CSV table of C-alpha atoms and ligand atoms in Angstrom, one decimal:
chain,number,residue,atom,x,y,z
A,9,VAL,CA,37.1,18.6,28.7
A,10,GLY,CA,34.1,17.2,30.5
A,11,PHE,CA,30.6,17.4,29.2
A,12,GLU,CA,29.0,18.8,32.4
A,13,PRO,CA,27.1,22.0,32.3
A,14,GLU,CA,28.2,24.8,34.6
A,15,ARG,CA,25.9,25.5,37.5
A,16,ARG,CA,24.5,29.0,37.6
A,17,GLY,CA,25.9,31.1,40.4
A,18,SER,CA,28.1,28.3,41.7
A,19,HIS,CA,31.3,30.4,41.3
A,20,PRO,CA,32.0,33.9,42.4
A,21,TYR,CA,32.1,36.4,39.6
A,22,LEU,CA,35.6,36.2,38.1
A,23,GLY,CA,36.6,33.7,40.6
A,24,VAL,CA,40.4,34.0,40.5
A,25,ASP,CA,42.2,31.4,42.6
A,26,PHE,CA,44.0,33.9,44.8
A,27,ARG,CA,45.6,31.4,47.1
A,28,THR,CA,47.6,30.1,44.1
A,29,LEU,CA,48.4,33.5,42.8
A,30,HIS,CA,49.4,34.5,46.3
A,31,SER,CA,51.9,31.7,46.7
A,32,LEU,CA,53.3,32.3,43.3
A,33,CYS,CA,53.6,36.1,43.4
A,34,ASN,CA,53.3,37.1,47.0
A,35,ARG,CA,50.9,39.9,46.3
A,36,GLU,CA,48.4,39.1,49.1
A,37,ALA,CA,47.0,42.6,50.0
A,38,LEU,CA,46.8,43.7,46.4
A,39,LEU,CA,45.0,40.6,45.2
A,40,PHE,CA,42.7,40.6,48.1
A,41,SER,CA,41.4,44.0,47.2
A,42,PHE,CA,41.1,42.8,43.6
A,43,GLN,CA,39.0,39.9,44.7
A,44,ARG,CA,36.8,42.0,46.8
A,45,HIS,CA,36.2,44.4,43.9
A,46,LEU,CA,35.2,41.5,41.7
A,47,LEU,CA,33.0,39.8,44.2
A,48,SER,CA,31.1,43.0,44.8
A,49,SER,CA,30.6,43.3,41.1
A,50,ARG,CA,29.0,39.9,41.1
A,51,LEU,CA,26.6,41.1,43.9
A,52,LEU,CA,25.6,44.2,42.0
A,53,ARG,CA,25.1,42.2,38.8
A,54,GLY,CA,22.8,39.8,40.6
A,55,ALA,CA,20.3,42.6,41.4
A,56,PRO,CA,17.1,41.7,39.7
A,57,HIS,CA,15.8,44.4,37.4
A,58,LEU,CA,12.8,42.9,35.7
A,59,ASN,CA,9.9,40.7,36.5
A,60,PRO,CA,10.6,37.5,34.7
A,61,LEU,CA,7.3,35.9,34.0
A,62,HIS,CA,5.2,38.8,33.0
A,63,ILE,CA,7.4,40.8,30.6
A,64,LEU,CA,6.1,39.0,27.5
A,65,ASP,CA,2.5,39.3,28.4
A,66,GLU,CA,2.6,43.1,28.8
A,67,ASP,CA,1.4,45.1,25.9
A,68,TYR,CA,4.9,46.7,25.7
A,69,CYS,CA,5.6,49.9,24.0
A,70,GLY,CA,3.9,50.1,20.6
A,71,GLN,CA,7.1,51.5,19.1
A,72,ALA,CA,9.1,48.4,20.0
A,73,LYS,CA,6.5,46.2,18.4
A,74,CYS,CA,6.6,48.5,15.4
A,75,MET,CA,10.3,48.1,15.2
A,76,LEU,CA,10.0,44.3,15.1
A,77,GLU,CA,8.2,44.6,11.8
A,78,LYS,CA,11.6,45.6,10.3
A,79,VAL,CA,13.6,43.1,12.3
A,80,GLY,CA,15.2,41.8,9.1
A,81,SER,CA,16.6,45.2,8.2
A,82,TRP,CA,20.4,45.7,8.2
A,83,ASN,CA,19.8,49.2,9.6
A,84,PHE,CA,17.9,47.8,12.6
A,85,ASP,CA,18.8,50.0,15.6
A,86,ILE,CA,19.3,47.6,18.5
A,87,PHE,CA,20.2,50.4,20.9
A,88,LEU,CA,16.9,52.1,20.3
A,89,PHE,CA,15.0,48.7,20.5
A,90,ASP,CA,16.8,48.0,23.8
A,91,ARG,CA,15.6,51.4,25.3
A,92,LEU,CA,12.0,50.9,24.0
A,93,THR,CA,11.9,47.4,25.7
A,94,ASN,CA,13.3,48.7,28.9
A,95,GLY,CA,16.6,46.7,28.6
A,96,ASN,CA,14.9,43.5,27.5
A,97,SER,CA,16.0,43.5,23.8
A,98,LEU,CA,17.4,40.0,24.0
A,99,VAL,CA,14.3,38.4,25.4
A,100,PHE,CA,11.9,40.2,23.1
A,101,LEU,CA,14.0,39.8,19.9
A,102,THR,CA,14.8,36.1,20.4
A,103,PHE,CA,11.2,35.3,21.4
A,104,ASN,CA,9.9,37.2,18.4
A,105,LEU,CA,12.2,35.4,16.0
A,106,LEU,CA,11.5,31.9,17.3
A,107,ASN,CA,7.8,32.7,17.0
A,108,GLN,CA,8.2,34.2,13.5
A,109,TYR,CA,10.0,31.1,12.2
A,110,GLY,CA,7.3,28.9,13.6
A,111,LEU,CA,9.8,27.2,15.8
A,112,ILE,CA,7.8,27.4,19.1
A,113,GLU,CA,5.0,25.5,17.5
A,114,LEU,CA,7.1,23.1,15.5
A,115,PHE,CA,9.2,22.0,18.4
A,116,GLN,CA,6.3,22.3,20.8
A,117,LEU,CA,8.2,24.6,23.2
A,118,ASP,CA,6.5,25.2,26.5
A,119,MET,CA,5.9,29.0,26.7
A,120,VAL,CA,6.6,29.2,30.4
A,121,LYS,CA,9.9,27.3,30.1
A,122,LEU,CA,10.9,29.3,27.0
A,123,ARG,CA,10.2,32.7,28.8
A,124,ARG,CA,12.1,31.5,31.8
A,125,PHE,CA,15.0,30.3,29.6
A,126,LEU,CA,15.2,33.6,27.7
A,127,VAL,CA,15.0,35.7,30.8
A,128,LEU,CA,17.8,33.7,32.5
A,129,VAL,CA,20.0,34.0,29.4
A,130,GLN,CA,19.5,37.8,29.4
A,131,GLU,CA,20.2,38.0,33.1
A,132,ASP,CA,23.4,36.0,32.8
A,133,TYR,CA,24.9,38.6,30.6
A,134,HIS,CA,26.7,41.3,32.6
A,135,ASN,CA,25.0,44.5,32.0
A,136,GLN,CA,27.9,46.4,33.5
A,137,ASN,CA,30.2,45.2,30.6
A,138,PRO,CA,30.4,48.1,28.1
A,139,TYR,CA,30.4,45.7,25.2
A,140,HIS,CA,29.9,42.0,26.1
A,141,ASN,CA,26.4,42.4,27.4
A,142,ALA,CA,22.9,41.3,26.4
A,143,VAL,CA,22.6,44.1,23.8
A,144,HIS,CA,25.6,42.6,21.9
A,145,ALA,CA,23.9,39.2,22.1
A,146,ALA,CA,20.7,40.7,20.8
A,147,ASP,CA,22.6,42.4,18.0
A,148,VAL,CA,24.3,39.2,17.0
A,149,THR,CA,21.0,37.4,17.0
A,150,GLN,CA,19.5,40.1,14.8
A,151,ALA,CA,22.4,39.8,12.3
A,152,MET,CA,22.1,36.0,12.4
A,153,HIS,CA,18.4,36.4,11.4
A,154,CYS,CA,19.5,38.6,8.4
A,155,TYR,CA,21.9,35.9,7.3
A,156,LEU,CA,19.4,33.1,7.8
A,157,ARG,CA,17.2,34.9,5.3
A,158,GLU,CA,19.8,35.1,2.6
A,159,PRO,CA,18.7,32.9,-0.4
A,160,LYS,CA,21.5,30.2,-0.1
A,161,LEU,CA,20.7,29.6,3.5
A,162,ALA,CA,16.9,30.1,3.4
A,163,GLN,CA,16.7,27.5,0.6
A,164,SER,CA,18.7,24.8,2.4
A,165,LEU,CA,18.5,25.2,6.2
A,166,THR,CA,16.1,23.0,8.2
A,167,SER,CA,14.1,24.3,11.1
A,168,PHE,CA,16.5,22.5,13.4
A,169,ASP,CA,19.4,24.5,11.8
A,170,ILE,CA,17.5,27.8,12.3
A,171,LEU,CA,16.7,26.9,15.9
A,172,LEU,CA,20.3,26.2,16.6
A,173,GLY,CA,21.5,29.3,14.8
A,174,LEU,CA,19.3,31.6,16.8
A,175,LEU,CA,20.0,29.9,20.1
A,176,ALA,CA,23.7,30.0,19.5
A,177,ALA,CA,23.6,33.7,18.6
A,178,ALA,CA,21.6,34.5,21.7
A,179,THR,CA,23.9,32.5,24.1
A,180,HIS,CA,27.3,32.8,22.4
A,181,ASP,CA,28.8,35.2,25.0
A,182,LEU,CA,26.8,34.1,28.0
A,183,ASP,CA,28.3,35.2,31.4
A,184,HIS,CA,31.2,36.9,29.7
A,185,PRO,CA,33.4,38.5,32.4
A,186,GLY,CA,34.4,41.5,30.4
A,187,VAL,CA,38.1,40.4,30.2
A,188,ASN,CA,39.8,38.3,27.6
A,189,GLN,CA,41.4,34.8,27.8
A,190,PRO,CA,45.0,36.0,28.3
A,191,PHE,CA,43.8,37.9,31.4
A,192,LEU,CA,42.0,34.8,32.8
A,193,ILE,CA,45.1,32.7,32.2
A,194,LYS,CA,47.6,35.1,33.8
A,195,THR,CA,45.3,35.5,36.9
A,196,ASN,CA,45.0,31.7,37.2
A,197,HIS,CA,41.3,32.0,36.8
A,198,TYR,CA,39.4,28.7,37.6
A,199,LEU,CA,37.9,28.8,34.1
A,200,ALA,CA,41.4,28.8,32.5
A,201,ALA,CA,42.3,25.7,34.5
A,202,LEU,CA,38.9,24.0,33.8
A,203,TYR,CA,39.3,24.5,30.0
A,204,ARG,CA,43.1,24.1,29.9
A,205,ASN,CA,43.8,27.5,28.5
A,206,THR,CA,41.9,26.6,25.3
A,207,SER,CA,38.9,28.6,24.1
A,208,VAL,CA,38.3,29.3,27.8
A,209,LEU,CA,35.6,31.9,27.3
A,210,GLU,CA,33.8,30.1,24.5
A,211,ASN,CA,33.7,26.8,26.4
A,212,HIS,CA,32.3,28.7,29.4
A,213,HIS,CA,29.6,30.4,27.3
A,214,TRP,CA,28.6,27.0,25.9
A,215,ARG,CA,28.6,25.2,29.2
A,216,SER,CA,26.6,28.0,30.7
A,217,ALA,CA,24.0,27.8,27.9
A,218,VAL,CA,23.8,24.0,28.4
A,219,GLY,CA,23.3,24.7,32.2
A,220,LEU,CA,20.4,26.9,31.5
A,221,LEU,CA,18.8,24.6,28.9
A,222,ARG,CA,18.9,21.8,31.5
A,223,GLU,CA,17.8,24.0,34.4
A,224,THR,CA,14.7,25.2,32.5
A,225,GLU,CA,14.1,21.8,30.9
A,226,LEU,CA,13.3,23.6,27.6
A,227,PHE,CA,14.0,20.5,25.5
A,228,SER,CA,13.1,17.8,28.1
A,229,HIS,CA,10.1,16.7,26.0
A,230,LEU,CA,12.4,15.8,23.1
A,231,PRO,CA,14.1,12.4,22.8
A,232,VAL,CA,17.4,12.4,24.7
A,233,GLU,CA,19.5,12.0,21.5
A,234,ASP,CA,17.9,15.2,20.1
A,235,SER,CA,18.5,17.3,23.2
A,236,LEU,CA,22.1,16.0,23.4
A,237,SER,CA,22.5,16.8,19.7
A,238,ILE,CA,21.3,20.3,20.3
A,239,GLU,CA,23.8,20.7,23.2
A,240,ARG,CA,26.7,19.4,21.1
A,241,GLN,CA,25.9,21.5,18.0
A,242,LEU,CA,25.4,24.6,20.1
A,243,GLY,CA,28.9,24.0,21.4
A,244,SER,CA,30.4,23.6,18.0
A,245,LEU,CA,28.8,26.8,16.9
A,246,ILE,CA,29.8,28.9,19.9
A,247,LEU,CA,33.4,27.5,19.9
A,248,ALA,CA,33.7,28.7,16.3
A,249,THR,CA,33.4,32.3,17.6
A,250,ASP,CA,36.9,32.0,19.2
A,251,ILE,CA,38.6,34.7,17.1
A,252,SER,CA,42.0,33.2,17.7
A,253,ARG,CA,40.9,30.3,15.5
A,254,GLN,CA,39.6,32.6,12.7
A,255,ASN,CA,42.4,31.6,10.2
A,256,GLU,CA,41.5,27.9,10.5
A,257,TYR,CA,37.8,28.5,9.7
A,258,LEU,CA,38.6,31.1,7.0
A,259,SER,CA,41.0,28.8,5.1
A,260,ARG,CA,38.5,26.0,5.2
A,261,PHE,CA,35.8,28.4,3.9
A,262,ARG,CA,38.2,29.6,1.2
A,263,THR,CA,39.0,26.1,0.1
A,264,HIS,CA,35.3,25.2,-0.2
A,265,LEU,CA,34.7,28.3,-2.2
A,266,ASP,CA,37.7,27.7,-4.5
A,267,GLU,CA,36.6,24.1,-5.1
A,268,ASN,CA,33.0,25.1,-5.2
A,269,ASP,CA,32.1,21.9,-3.3
A,270,LEU,CA,29.8,23.2,-0.5
A,271,CYS,CA,26.8,21.0,-0.7
A,272,LEU,CA,24.1,22.3,1.5
A,273,GLY,CA,22.1,19.1,1.3
A,274,HIS,CA,24.7,17.7,3.7
A,275,ALA,CA,24.1,18.4,7.3
A,276,SER,CA,27.8,18.8,8.0
A,277,HIS,CA,28.1,21.5,5.3
A,278,ARG,CA,25.1,23.3,6.5
A,279,HIS,CA,26.6,23.3,10.0
A,280,PHE,CA,29.8,24.7,8.7
A,281,VAL,CA,27.9,27.5,6.9
A,282,LEU,CA,26.1,28.2,10.2
A,283,GLN,CA,29.4,28.5,12.0
A,284,MET,CA,30.6,31.0,9.4
A,285,ALA,CA,27.3,32.9,9.6
A,286,LEU,CA,27.7,33.1,13.4
A,287,LYS,CA,31.3,34.3,13.1
A,288,CYS,CA,30.1,37.0,10.7
A,289,ALA,CA,27.2,38.0,12.9
A,290,ASP,CA,29.6,38.2,15.9
A,291,ILE,CA,32.0,40.7,14.3
A,292,CYS,CA,29.7,42.5,11.9
A,293,ASN,CA,29.8,45.8,13.9
A,294,PRO,CA,32.1,47.5,11.3
A,295,CYS,CA,29.6,46.5,8.6
A,296,ARG,CA,26.7,48.4,10.1
A,297,PRO,CA,25.8,52.0,9.2
A,298,TRP,CA,28.3,54.5,10.8
A,299,GLU,CA,25.9,55.7,13.6
A,300,LEU,CA,25.5,52.2,14.9
A,301,SER,CA,29.0,51.0,14.1
A,302,LYS,CA,30.6,53.9,15.9
A,303,GLN,CA,28.8,53.2,19.1
A,304,TRP,CA,29.9,49.6,19.1
A,305,SER,CA,33.5,50.7,18.5
A,306,GLU,CA,33.4,53.0,21.5
A,307,LYS,CA,32.0,50.3,23.7
A,308,VAL,CA,34.4,47.6,22.8
A,309,THR,CA,37.4,49.9,23.2
A,310,GLU,CA,36.0,51.0,26.6
A,311,GLU,CA,36.0,47.4,27.7
A,312,PHE,CA,39.5,46.8,26.5
A,313,PHE,CA,40.8,49.9,28.2
A,314,HIS,CA,39.0,48.9,31.4
A,315,GLN,CA,40.9,45.6,31.3
A,316,GLY,CA,44.1,47.5,30.7
A,317,ASP,CA,43.4,49.7,33.8
A,318,ILE,CA,42.9,46.6,36.0
A,319,GLU,CA,46.1,45.2,34.6
A,320,LYS,CA,48.0,48.5,35.3
A,321,LYS,CA,46.5,48.8,38.8
A,322,HIS,CA,47.6,45.3,39.7
A,323,LYS,CA,51.0,45.5,37.9
A,324,LEU,CA,50.1,42.8,35.4
A,325,GLU,CA,51.4,43.0,31.9
A,326,ILE,CA,49.0,45.1,29.8
A,327,SER,CA,47.3,43.1,27.1
A,328,PRO,CA,47.6,44.2,23.5
A,329,LEU,CA,45.0,46.9,22.5
A,330,CYS,CA,44.1,47.4,26.2
A,331,ASP,CA,46.5,50.3,27.0
A,332,SER,CA,44.6,53.5,26.6
A,333,GLU,CA,47.8,55.5,26.4
A,334,ALA,CA,49.1,53.4,23.5
A,335,ASN,CA,45.9,53.0,21.5
A,336,THR,CA,43.0,55.0,20.2
A,337,ILE,CA,39.5,53.8,19.2
A,338,ALA,CA,40.5,54.6,15.6
A,339,SER,CA,43.7,52.6,15.7
A,340,VAL,CA,42.1,49.6,17.3
A,341,GLN,CA,39.2,49.7,14.8
A,342,ILE,CA,41.4,50.1,11.7
A,343,GLY,CA,43.5,47.1,12.7
A,344,PHE,CA,40.5,45.0,13.5
A,345,MET,CA,38.8,45.9,10.2
A,346,THR,CA,41.9,45.3,8.1
A,347,TYR,CA,43.1,42.0,9.6
A,348,VAL,CA,40.0,40.4,10.9
A,349,VAL,CA,36.7,41.8,9.4
A,350,GLU,CA,37.7,42.4,5.8
A,351,PRO,CA,39.1,39.0,5.1
A,352,LEU,CA,36.0,37.3,6.6
A,353,PHE,CA,33.4,39.3,4.9
A,354,ALA,CA,35.2,39.1,1.5
A,355,GLU,CA,34.8,35.4,1.6
A,356,TRP,CA,31.2,35.6,2.9
A,357,ALA,CA,30.4,37.8,-0.1
A,358,ARG,CA,31.9,35.2,-2.4
A,359,PHE,CA,29.7,32.6,-0.8
A,360,SER,CA,26.5,34.8,-0.6
A,361,ASP,CA,26.8,37.3,-3.4
A,362,THR,CA,23.7,39.4,-2.5
A,363,ARG,CA,22.7,43.0,-2.0
A,364,LEU,CA,23.1,42.5,1.8
A,365,SER,CA,26.7,41.4,1.3
A,366,GLN,CA,27.4,44.4,-0.9
A,367,THR,CA,25.8,46.7,1.7
A,368,MET,CA,28.0,45.3,4.4
A,369,LEU,CA,31.2,45.7,2.4
A,370,GLY,CA,30.1,49.2,1.5
A,371,HIS,CA,29.6,50.2,5.1
A,372,LEU,CA,32.9,48.5,6.1
A,373,GLY,CA,34.8,50.6,3.5
A,374,LEU,CA,33.1,53.9,4.6
A,375,ASN,CA,33.5,53.2,8.3
A,376,LYS,CA,37.2,52.5,7.8
A,377,ALA,CA,37.6,55.7,5.9
A,378,SER,CA,35.8,57.6,8.7
A,379,TRP,CA,38.1,56.2,11.4
A,380,SER,CA,41.2,56.9,9.2
A,381,ALA,CA,40.0,60.5,8.8
A,382,LEU,CA,39.8,60.8,12.6
A,383,GLU,CA,43.3,59.3,13.0
A,384,PRO,CA,45.4,60.9,10.3
A,385,GLU,CA,48.8,59.9,11.5
A,386,ALA,CA,47.9,56.3,12.1
A,387,SER,CA,45.9,55.8,8.9
A,388,GLY,CA,47.4,52.6,7.6
A,389,SER,CA,45.1,53.1,4.6
A,390,SER,CA,46.7,51.8,1.5
A,391,GLU,CA,45.1,54.6,-0.6
A,392,GLU,CA,47.6,57.0,0.8
A,393,GLY,CA,50.4,55.2,-0.9
A,394,GLU,CA,53.0,56.6,1.5
A,395,SER,CA,54.4,53.2,2.4
A,396,GLU,CA,57.4,53.8,4.5
A,397,PRO,CA,59.8,50.9,4.4
A,398,GLY,CA,60.0,49.1,7.7
A,399,ARG,CA,56.9,50.7,9.1
A,400,ALA,CA,56.2,48.6,12.2
A,401,THR,CA,52.7,49.4,12.9
A,402,GLU,CA,50.9,46.7,10.9
A,403,GLU,CA,52.6,43.6,12.2
A,404,PRO,CA,52.0,44.0,15.9
A,405,SER,CA,48.3,45.0,15.5
A,406,SER,CA,47.8,41.9,13.3
A,407,ARG,CA,49.4,39.7,15.9
A,408,ALA,CA,47.6,41.4,18.7
A,409,LEU,CA,44.2,40.9,17.0
A,410,SER,CA,44.8,37.2,16.3
A,411,GLN,CA,45.6,36.7,20.0
A,412,GLY,CA,41.9,36.8,20.7
A,413,SER,CA,41.7,40.2,22.2
A,414,GLN,CA,39.0,41.3,19.9
A,415,GLU,CA,35.3,40.9,20.5
A,416,SER,CA,33.9,37.5,20.3
B,21,NAG,C1,47.9,27.5,31.3
B,21,NAG,O1,48.8,28.6,31.2
B,21,NAG,C2,49.5,28.9,32.3
B,21,NAG,C3,50.4,30.1,32.1
B,21,NAG,O2,51.1,30.0,30.9
B,21,NAG,C4,50.3,27.7,32.8
B,21,NAG,O3,51.0,28.0,34.0
B,21,NAG,C5,49.4,26.5,33.0
B,21,NAG,O4,50.1,25.4,33.4
B,21,NAG,C6,48.6,26.2,31.8
B,21,NAG,N1,47.6,25.2,32.1
B,21,NAG,C7,47.4,24.2,31.3
B,21,NAG,C8,46.4,23.2,31.8
B,21,NAG,O5,48.0,24.0,30.3
B,22,ZN,ZN1,30.3,38.1,20.8
């Protein structure tokens, strides 16, 4: 895979190579309308909705400022914050955190370049995606901030690590098309070819972030080795969010914890911990208080079902979890919590045995019980003890989840 950044706006939104698809499948008319639909989405998405260079100068709503005083709280309501900032939560939150950690001063970041960078990042998220939009990125950045403040990390991370962690969180889903990797592969999307069917989305998020860093010249005053190192480490962090590689990261984490050999004085170990922190931040929705968690669950399922509807409409095979007739929000969530979220957060709590970790595990248990109560027949909850032999519901959902269909 090349090391070139992707140019902003150089490809049509969801640029499926329809000529290839056409010659393979002979579905010309159908695919042409599909393409038109996607191209028009791109045009809609491009409509500017904020005034880039002034938004940070304005004395924006006092309530939003007030909320930022509790930006390190696990109950932080990012949806409310997004409304109070008029849809600019990612810009405000990230700017505020970089400032609060003293990173703007320390790295002598140019304010105009930084503002422009953050606004471009926010704009490159698709606000018509129900889930993978700038609010999700802001939420992950806020969670990352909470983890960076945990004693083990706070005592060992360098300013450079913190800068990377926050930037990776803010950009980790940049330009997400709202469909998953299997969809891109089966529609012969140019990104699937570019990244050879491997971490297609994550590579794209990373290369898009690098493109924006270079375009805005945010780090152009640093030695070339440093800005290349930032780009490379940003990639390594973002690529760790590929949920299909979760087992790989989780077993490495588990081994380190079993052997008790994580030495946070070593840069490579700190980097690994940052990868795990970003992975946790990315899928922490089920560990938030129910009122917040429930909204995320609805949004992610809406995005899955929307993909399923496109697949149905174009007679493509419907991806796991994406068929609204075969799944419910509750069933999708219970599977996700059981096979993906619980194992990760159990290890995280072993690593960082703090009140925050206990709070997160507490919400996770309560939220799972709430979904189970809403879905009595599908409640795979082990408490019920009614284990029918040969019940087939668990296997497929575990397989489906590991195929990378979940949020990342
Ligand atoms: C990606 O997967 C598709 C579908 O399985 C296959 O046709 C294509 O050759 C693969 N591309 C690469 C580079 O492996
Ligand atoms: Zn994500």
